[in-house]
mmCIF file of C-alpha atoms in Angstrom:
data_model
loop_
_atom_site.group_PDB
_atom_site.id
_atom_site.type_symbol
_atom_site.label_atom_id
_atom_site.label_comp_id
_atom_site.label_asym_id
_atom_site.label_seq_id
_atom_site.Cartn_x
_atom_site.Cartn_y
_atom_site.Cartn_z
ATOM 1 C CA UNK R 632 6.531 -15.339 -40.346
ATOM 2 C CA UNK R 633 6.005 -12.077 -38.234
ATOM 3 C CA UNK R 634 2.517 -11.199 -37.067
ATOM 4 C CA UNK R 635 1.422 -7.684 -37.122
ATOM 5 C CA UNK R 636 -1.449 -5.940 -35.082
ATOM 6 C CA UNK R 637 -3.968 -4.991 -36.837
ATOM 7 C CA UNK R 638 -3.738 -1.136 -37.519
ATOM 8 C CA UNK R 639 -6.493 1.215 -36.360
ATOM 9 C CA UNK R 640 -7.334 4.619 -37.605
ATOM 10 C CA UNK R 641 -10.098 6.284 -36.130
ATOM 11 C CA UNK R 642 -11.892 9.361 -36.725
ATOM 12 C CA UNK R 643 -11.590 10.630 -33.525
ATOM 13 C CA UNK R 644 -9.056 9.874 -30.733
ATOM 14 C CA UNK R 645 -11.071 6.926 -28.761
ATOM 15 C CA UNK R 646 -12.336 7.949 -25.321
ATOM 16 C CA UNK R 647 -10.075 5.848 -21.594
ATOM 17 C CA UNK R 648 -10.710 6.466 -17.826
ATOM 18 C CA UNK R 649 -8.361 5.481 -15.627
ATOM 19 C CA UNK R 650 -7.768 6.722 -11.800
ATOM 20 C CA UNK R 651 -4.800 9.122 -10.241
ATOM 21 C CA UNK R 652 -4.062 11.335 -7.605
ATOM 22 C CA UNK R 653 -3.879 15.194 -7.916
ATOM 23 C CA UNK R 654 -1.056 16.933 -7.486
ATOM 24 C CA UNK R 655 0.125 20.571 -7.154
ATOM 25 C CA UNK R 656 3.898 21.992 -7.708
ATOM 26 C CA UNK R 657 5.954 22.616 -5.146
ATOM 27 C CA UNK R 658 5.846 26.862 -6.225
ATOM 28 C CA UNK R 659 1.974 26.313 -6.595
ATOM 29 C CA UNK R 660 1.729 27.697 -9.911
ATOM 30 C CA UNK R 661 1.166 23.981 -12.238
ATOM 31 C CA UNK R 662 -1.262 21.538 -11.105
ATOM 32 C CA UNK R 663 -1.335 18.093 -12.697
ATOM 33 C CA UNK R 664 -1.701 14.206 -11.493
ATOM 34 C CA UNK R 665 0.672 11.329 -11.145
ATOM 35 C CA UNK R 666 -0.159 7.955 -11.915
ATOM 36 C CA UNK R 667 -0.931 5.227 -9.270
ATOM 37 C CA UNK R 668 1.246 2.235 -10.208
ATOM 38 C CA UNK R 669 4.028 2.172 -12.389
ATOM 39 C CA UNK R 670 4.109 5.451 -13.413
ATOM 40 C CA UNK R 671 3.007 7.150 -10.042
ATOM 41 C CA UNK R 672 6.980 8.885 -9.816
ATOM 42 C CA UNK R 673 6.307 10.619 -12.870
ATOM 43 C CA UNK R 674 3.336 13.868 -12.878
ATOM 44 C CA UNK R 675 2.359 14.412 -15.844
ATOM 45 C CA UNK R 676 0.143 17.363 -17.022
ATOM 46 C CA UNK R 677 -3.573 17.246 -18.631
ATOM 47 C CA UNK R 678 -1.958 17.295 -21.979
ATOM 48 C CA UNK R 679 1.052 15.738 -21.706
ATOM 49 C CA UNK R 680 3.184 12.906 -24.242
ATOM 50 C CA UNK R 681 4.197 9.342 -22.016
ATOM 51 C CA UNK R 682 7.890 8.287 -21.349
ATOM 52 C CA UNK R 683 9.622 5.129 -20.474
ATOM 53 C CA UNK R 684 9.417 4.764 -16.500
ATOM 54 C CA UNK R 685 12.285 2.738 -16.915
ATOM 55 C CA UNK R 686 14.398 5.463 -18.389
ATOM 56 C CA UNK R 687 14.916 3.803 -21.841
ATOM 57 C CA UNK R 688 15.477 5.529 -24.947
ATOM 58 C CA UNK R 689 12.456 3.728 -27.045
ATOM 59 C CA UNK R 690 9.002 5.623 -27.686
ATOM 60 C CA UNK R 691 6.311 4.709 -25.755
ATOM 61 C CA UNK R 692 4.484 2.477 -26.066
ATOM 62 C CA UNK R 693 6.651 -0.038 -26.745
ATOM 63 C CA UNK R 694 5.863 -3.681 -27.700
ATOM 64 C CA UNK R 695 8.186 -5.239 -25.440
ATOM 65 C CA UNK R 696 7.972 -2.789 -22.668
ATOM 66 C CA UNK R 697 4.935 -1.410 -20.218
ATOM 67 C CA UNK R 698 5.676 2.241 -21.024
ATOM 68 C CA UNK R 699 2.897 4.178 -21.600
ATOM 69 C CA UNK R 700 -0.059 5.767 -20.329
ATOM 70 C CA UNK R 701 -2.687 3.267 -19.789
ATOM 71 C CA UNK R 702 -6.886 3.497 -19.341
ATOM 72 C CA UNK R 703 -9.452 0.983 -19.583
ATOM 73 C CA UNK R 704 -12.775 1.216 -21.223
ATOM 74 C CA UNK R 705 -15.540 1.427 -19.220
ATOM 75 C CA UNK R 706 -15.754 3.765 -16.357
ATOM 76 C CA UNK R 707 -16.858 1.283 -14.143
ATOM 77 C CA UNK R 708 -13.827 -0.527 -13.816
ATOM 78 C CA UNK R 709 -12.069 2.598 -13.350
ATOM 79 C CA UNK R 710 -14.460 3.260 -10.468
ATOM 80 C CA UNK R 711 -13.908 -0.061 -9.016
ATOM 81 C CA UNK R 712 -10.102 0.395 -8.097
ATOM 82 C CA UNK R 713 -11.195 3.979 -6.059
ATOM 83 C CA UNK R 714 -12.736 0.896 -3.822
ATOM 84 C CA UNK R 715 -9.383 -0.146 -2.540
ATOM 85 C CA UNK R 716 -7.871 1.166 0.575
ATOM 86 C CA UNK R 717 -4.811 2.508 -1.375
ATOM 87 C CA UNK R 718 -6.756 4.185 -4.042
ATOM 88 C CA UNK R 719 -9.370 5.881 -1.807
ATOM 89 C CA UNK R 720 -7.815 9.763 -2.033
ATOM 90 C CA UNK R 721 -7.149 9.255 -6.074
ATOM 91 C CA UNK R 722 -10.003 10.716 -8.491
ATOM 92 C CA UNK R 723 -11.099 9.289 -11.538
ATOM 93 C CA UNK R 724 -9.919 10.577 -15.616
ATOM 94 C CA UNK R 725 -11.926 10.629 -18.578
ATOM 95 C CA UNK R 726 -9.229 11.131 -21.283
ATOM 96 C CA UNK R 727 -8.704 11.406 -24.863
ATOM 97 C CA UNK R 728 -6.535 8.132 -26.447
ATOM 98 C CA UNK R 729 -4.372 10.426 -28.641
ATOM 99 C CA UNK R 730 -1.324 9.456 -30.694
ATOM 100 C CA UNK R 731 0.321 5.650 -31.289
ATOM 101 C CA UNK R 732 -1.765 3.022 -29.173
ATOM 102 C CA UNK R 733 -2.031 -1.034 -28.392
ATOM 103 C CA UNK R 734 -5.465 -1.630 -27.831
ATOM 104 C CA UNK R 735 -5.818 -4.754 -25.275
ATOM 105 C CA UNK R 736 -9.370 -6.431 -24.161
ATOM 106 C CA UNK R 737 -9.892 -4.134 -21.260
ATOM 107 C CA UNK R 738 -8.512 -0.689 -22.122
ATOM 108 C CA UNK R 739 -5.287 1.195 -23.908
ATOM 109 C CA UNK R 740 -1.547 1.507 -23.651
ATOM 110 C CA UNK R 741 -0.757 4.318 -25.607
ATOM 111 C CA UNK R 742 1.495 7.561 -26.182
ATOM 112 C CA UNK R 743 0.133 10.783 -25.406
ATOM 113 C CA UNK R 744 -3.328 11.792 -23.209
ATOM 114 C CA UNK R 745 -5.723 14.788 -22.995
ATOM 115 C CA UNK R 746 -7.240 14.660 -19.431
ATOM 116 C CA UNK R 747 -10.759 15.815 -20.205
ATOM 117 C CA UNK R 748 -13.096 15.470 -16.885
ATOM 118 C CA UNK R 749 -11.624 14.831 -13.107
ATOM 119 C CA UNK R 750 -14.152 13.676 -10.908
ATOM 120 C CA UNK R 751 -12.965 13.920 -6.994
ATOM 121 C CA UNK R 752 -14.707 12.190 -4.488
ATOM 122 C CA UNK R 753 -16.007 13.170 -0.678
ATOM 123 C CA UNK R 754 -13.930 14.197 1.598
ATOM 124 C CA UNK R 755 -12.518 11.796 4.251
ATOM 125 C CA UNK R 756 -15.281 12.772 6.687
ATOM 126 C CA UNK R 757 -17.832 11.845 4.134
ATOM 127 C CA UNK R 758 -19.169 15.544 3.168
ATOM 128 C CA UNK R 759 -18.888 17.029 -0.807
ATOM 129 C CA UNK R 760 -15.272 17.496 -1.428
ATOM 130 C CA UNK R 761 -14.723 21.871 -2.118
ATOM 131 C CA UNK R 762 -11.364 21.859 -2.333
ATOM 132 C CA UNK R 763 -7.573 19.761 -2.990
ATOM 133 C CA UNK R 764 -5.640 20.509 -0.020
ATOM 134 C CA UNK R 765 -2.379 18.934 1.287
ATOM 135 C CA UNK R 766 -2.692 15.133 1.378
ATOM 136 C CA UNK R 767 0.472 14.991 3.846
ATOM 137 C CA UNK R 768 2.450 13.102 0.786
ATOM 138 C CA UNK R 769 4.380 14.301 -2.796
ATOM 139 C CA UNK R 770 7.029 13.700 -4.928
ATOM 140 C CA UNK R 771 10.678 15.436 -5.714
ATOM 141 C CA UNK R 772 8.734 19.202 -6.429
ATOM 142 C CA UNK R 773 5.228 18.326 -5.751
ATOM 143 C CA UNK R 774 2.869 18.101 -3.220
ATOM 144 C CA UNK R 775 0.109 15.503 -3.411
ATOM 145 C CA UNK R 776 -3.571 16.491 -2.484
ATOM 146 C CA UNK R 777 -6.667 14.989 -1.447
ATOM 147 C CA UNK R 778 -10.057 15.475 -1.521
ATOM 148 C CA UNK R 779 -11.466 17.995 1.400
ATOM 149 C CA UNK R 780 -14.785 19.783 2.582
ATOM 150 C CA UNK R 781 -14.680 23.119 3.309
ATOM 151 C CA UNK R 782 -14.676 22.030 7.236
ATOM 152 C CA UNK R 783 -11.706 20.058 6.911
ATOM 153 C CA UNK R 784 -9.215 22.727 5.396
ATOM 154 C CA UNK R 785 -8.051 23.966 8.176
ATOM 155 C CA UNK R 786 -4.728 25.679 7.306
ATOM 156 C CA UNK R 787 -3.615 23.091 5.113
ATOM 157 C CA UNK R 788 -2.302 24.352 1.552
ATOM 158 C CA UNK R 789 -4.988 24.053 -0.359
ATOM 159 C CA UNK R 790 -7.247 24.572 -3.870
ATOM 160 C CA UNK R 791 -10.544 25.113 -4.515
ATOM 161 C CA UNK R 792 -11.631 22.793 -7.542
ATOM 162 C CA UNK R 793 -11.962 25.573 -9.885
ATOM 163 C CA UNK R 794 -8.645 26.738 -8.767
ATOM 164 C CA UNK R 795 -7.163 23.339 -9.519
ATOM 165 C CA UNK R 796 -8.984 23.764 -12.731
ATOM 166 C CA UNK R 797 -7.518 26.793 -13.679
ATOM 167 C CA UNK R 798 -4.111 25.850 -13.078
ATOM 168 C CA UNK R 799 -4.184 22.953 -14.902
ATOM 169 C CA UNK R 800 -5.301 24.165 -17.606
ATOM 170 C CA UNK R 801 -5.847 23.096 -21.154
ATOM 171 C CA UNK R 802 -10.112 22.784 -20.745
ATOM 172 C CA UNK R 803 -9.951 20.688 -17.763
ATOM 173 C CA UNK R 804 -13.086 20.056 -16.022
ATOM 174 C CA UNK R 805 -13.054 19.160 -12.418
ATOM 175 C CA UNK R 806 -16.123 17.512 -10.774
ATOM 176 C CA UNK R 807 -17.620 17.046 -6.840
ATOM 177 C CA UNK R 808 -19.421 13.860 -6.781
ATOM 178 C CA UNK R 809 -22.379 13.895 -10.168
ATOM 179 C CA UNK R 810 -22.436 17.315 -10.334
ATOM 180 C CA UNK R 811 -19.788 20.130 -12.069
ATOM 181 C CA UNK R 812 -18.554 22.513 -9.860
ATOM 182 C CA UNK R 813 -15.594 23.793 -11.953
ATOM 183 C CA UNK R 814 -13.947 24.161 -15.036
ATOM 184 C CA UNK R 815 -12.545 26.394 -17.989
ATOM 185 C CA UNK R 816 -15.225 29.260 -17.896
ATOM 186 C CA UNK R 817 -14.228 31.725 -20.786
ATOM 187 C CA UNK R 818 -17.196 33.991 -19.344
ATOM 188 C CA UNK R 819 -15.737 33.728 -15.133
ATOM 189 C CA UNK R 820 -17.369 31.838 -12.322
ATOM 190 C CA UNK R 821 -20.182 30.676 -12.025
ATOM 191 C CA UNK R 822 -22.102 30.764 -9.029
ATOM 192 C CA UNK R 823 -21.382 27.385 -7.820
ATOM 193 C CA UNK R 824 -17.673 27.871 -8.363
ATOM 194 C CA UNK R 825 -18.158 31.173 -6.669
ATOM 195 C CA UNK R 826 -19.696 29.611 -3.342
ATOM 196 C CA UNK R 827 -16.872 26.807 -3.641
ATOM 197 C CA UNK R 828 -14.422 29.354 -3.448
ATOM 198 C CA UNK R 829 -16.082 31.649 -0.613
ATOM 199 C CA UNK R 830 -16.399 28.044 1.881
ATOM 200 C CA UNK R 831 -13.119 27.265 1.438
ATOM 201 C CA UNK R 832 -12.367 31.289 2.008
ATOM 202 C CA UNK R 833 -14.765 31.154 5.254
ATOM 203 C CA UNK R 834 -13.322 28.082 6.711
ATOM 204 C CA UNK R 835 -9.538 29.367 6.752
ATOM 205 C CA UNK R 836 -10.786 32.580 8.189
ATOM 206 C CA UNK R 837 -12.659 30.173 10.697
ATOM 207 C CA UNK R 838 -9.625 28.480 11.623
ATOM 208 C CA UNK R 839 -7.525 31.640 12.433
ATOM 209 C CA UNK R 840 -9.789 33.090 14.355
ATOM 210 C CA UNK R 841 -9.824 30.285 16.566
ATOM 211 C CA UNK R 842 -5.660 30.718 16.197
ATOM 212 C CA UNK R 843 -5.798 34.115 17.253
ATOM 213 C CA UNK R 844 -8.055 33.627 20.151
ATOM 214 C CA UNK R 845 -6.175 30.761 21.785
ATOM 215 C CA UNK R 846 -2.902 33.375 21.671
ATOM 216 C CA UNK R 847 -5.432 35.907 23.192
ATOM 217 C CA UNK R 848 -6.384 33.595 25.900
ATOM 218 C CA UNK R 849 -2.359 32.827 26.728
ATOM 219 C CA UNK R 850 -1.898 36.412 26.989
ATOM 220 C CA UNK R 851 1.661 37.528 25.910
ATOM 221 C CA UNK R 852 4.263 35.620 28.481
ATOM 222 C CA UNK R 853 2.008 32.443 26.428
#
């Protein structure tokens, strides 16, 4: 005799976190994440459908497979892997469950996502992460970023959270620490997403000046 799961159908798609790193393409015009195990070679958007990592033909998720997109429950386990050395730079996802899923004791393996809330932590100097900026890693097309504070730019290639926001897309919110500092704003900025953006503004202008007047002090045979 076969044994089925038991079938689930909810009212409204059930609510995963999980943790992953941001990413930004390679033309700077999509911005999206990539997973941080098994599906880390494969960025995926903040609406986006799953596919077999393993390149198989079979819809994900698949019984006898670990394709998928896969959250736990409770945010605090979610929080507990940013703990790890590895897993420092990647920010945590709330997300909608949507689609086909296999519920297990801890969290979901399931078929399509809606990324609702990022929350990026500090920077790597400790201070309130302003912007994404270059994380000095990437994939085939895409550059992976990190968490920075408006000190820390430099001239790095680099977002401001509400600028990852926007180019994500779909009603993304991004977050700095416990407090929202950007997100889909039908009306424009707000004023915390507009002093976000002027910091980040004010410390690349900081760092060229200093550029310009170490050429200055060379002189031109420098």
């Amino acid at each position: 005799m076969r044994l089925r799961l038991p079938e689930e159908r909810p009212t409204e798609p059930p609510t995963g976190y999980k943790i992953a790193r941001p990413v930004l393409s390679q033309d700077g015009t999509r911005a999206g994440f990539t997973g941080v195990s098994l599906g880390g070679a494969l960025p995926y958007g903040v609406l986006d459908e799953a596919r077999c990592v393993y390149g198989l033909r079979h819809r994900a998720p698949h019984r006898r497979c670990d394709c998928g997109f896969h959250c736990v429950h409770d945010p605090a386990t979610a929080e507990a892997m940013l703990c790890t050395a590895e897993h420092r730079a990647a920010v945590l996802l709330e997300v909608s469950v949507l689609g086909a899923y296999i519920r297990f004791e801890q969290g979901f393996r399931y078929a399509r996502q809606r990324v609702r809330t990022a929350t990026v932590g500090p920077c790597a100097c400790g201070a309130v992460a302003a912007a994404l900026a270059d994380a000095g890693w990437g994939r085939p097309g895409w550059r992976g970023l990190a968490a920075t504070c408006a000190g820390c730019v430099r001239g790095r290639t680099a977002l401001s959270l509400a600028g990852f926001a926007r180019l994500a897309g779909d009603g993304l919110r991004v977050r700095a620490g416990g407090g929202v500092v950007a997100g889909d704003l039908p009306a424009g900025l707000g004023v915390s997403e507009l002093v976000a953006e002027a910091a980040l503004l004010q410390a690349r202008l900081d760092w060229f000046q200093t550029q310009l007047a170490r050429l200055d002090e060379r002189g031109p045979q420098g």
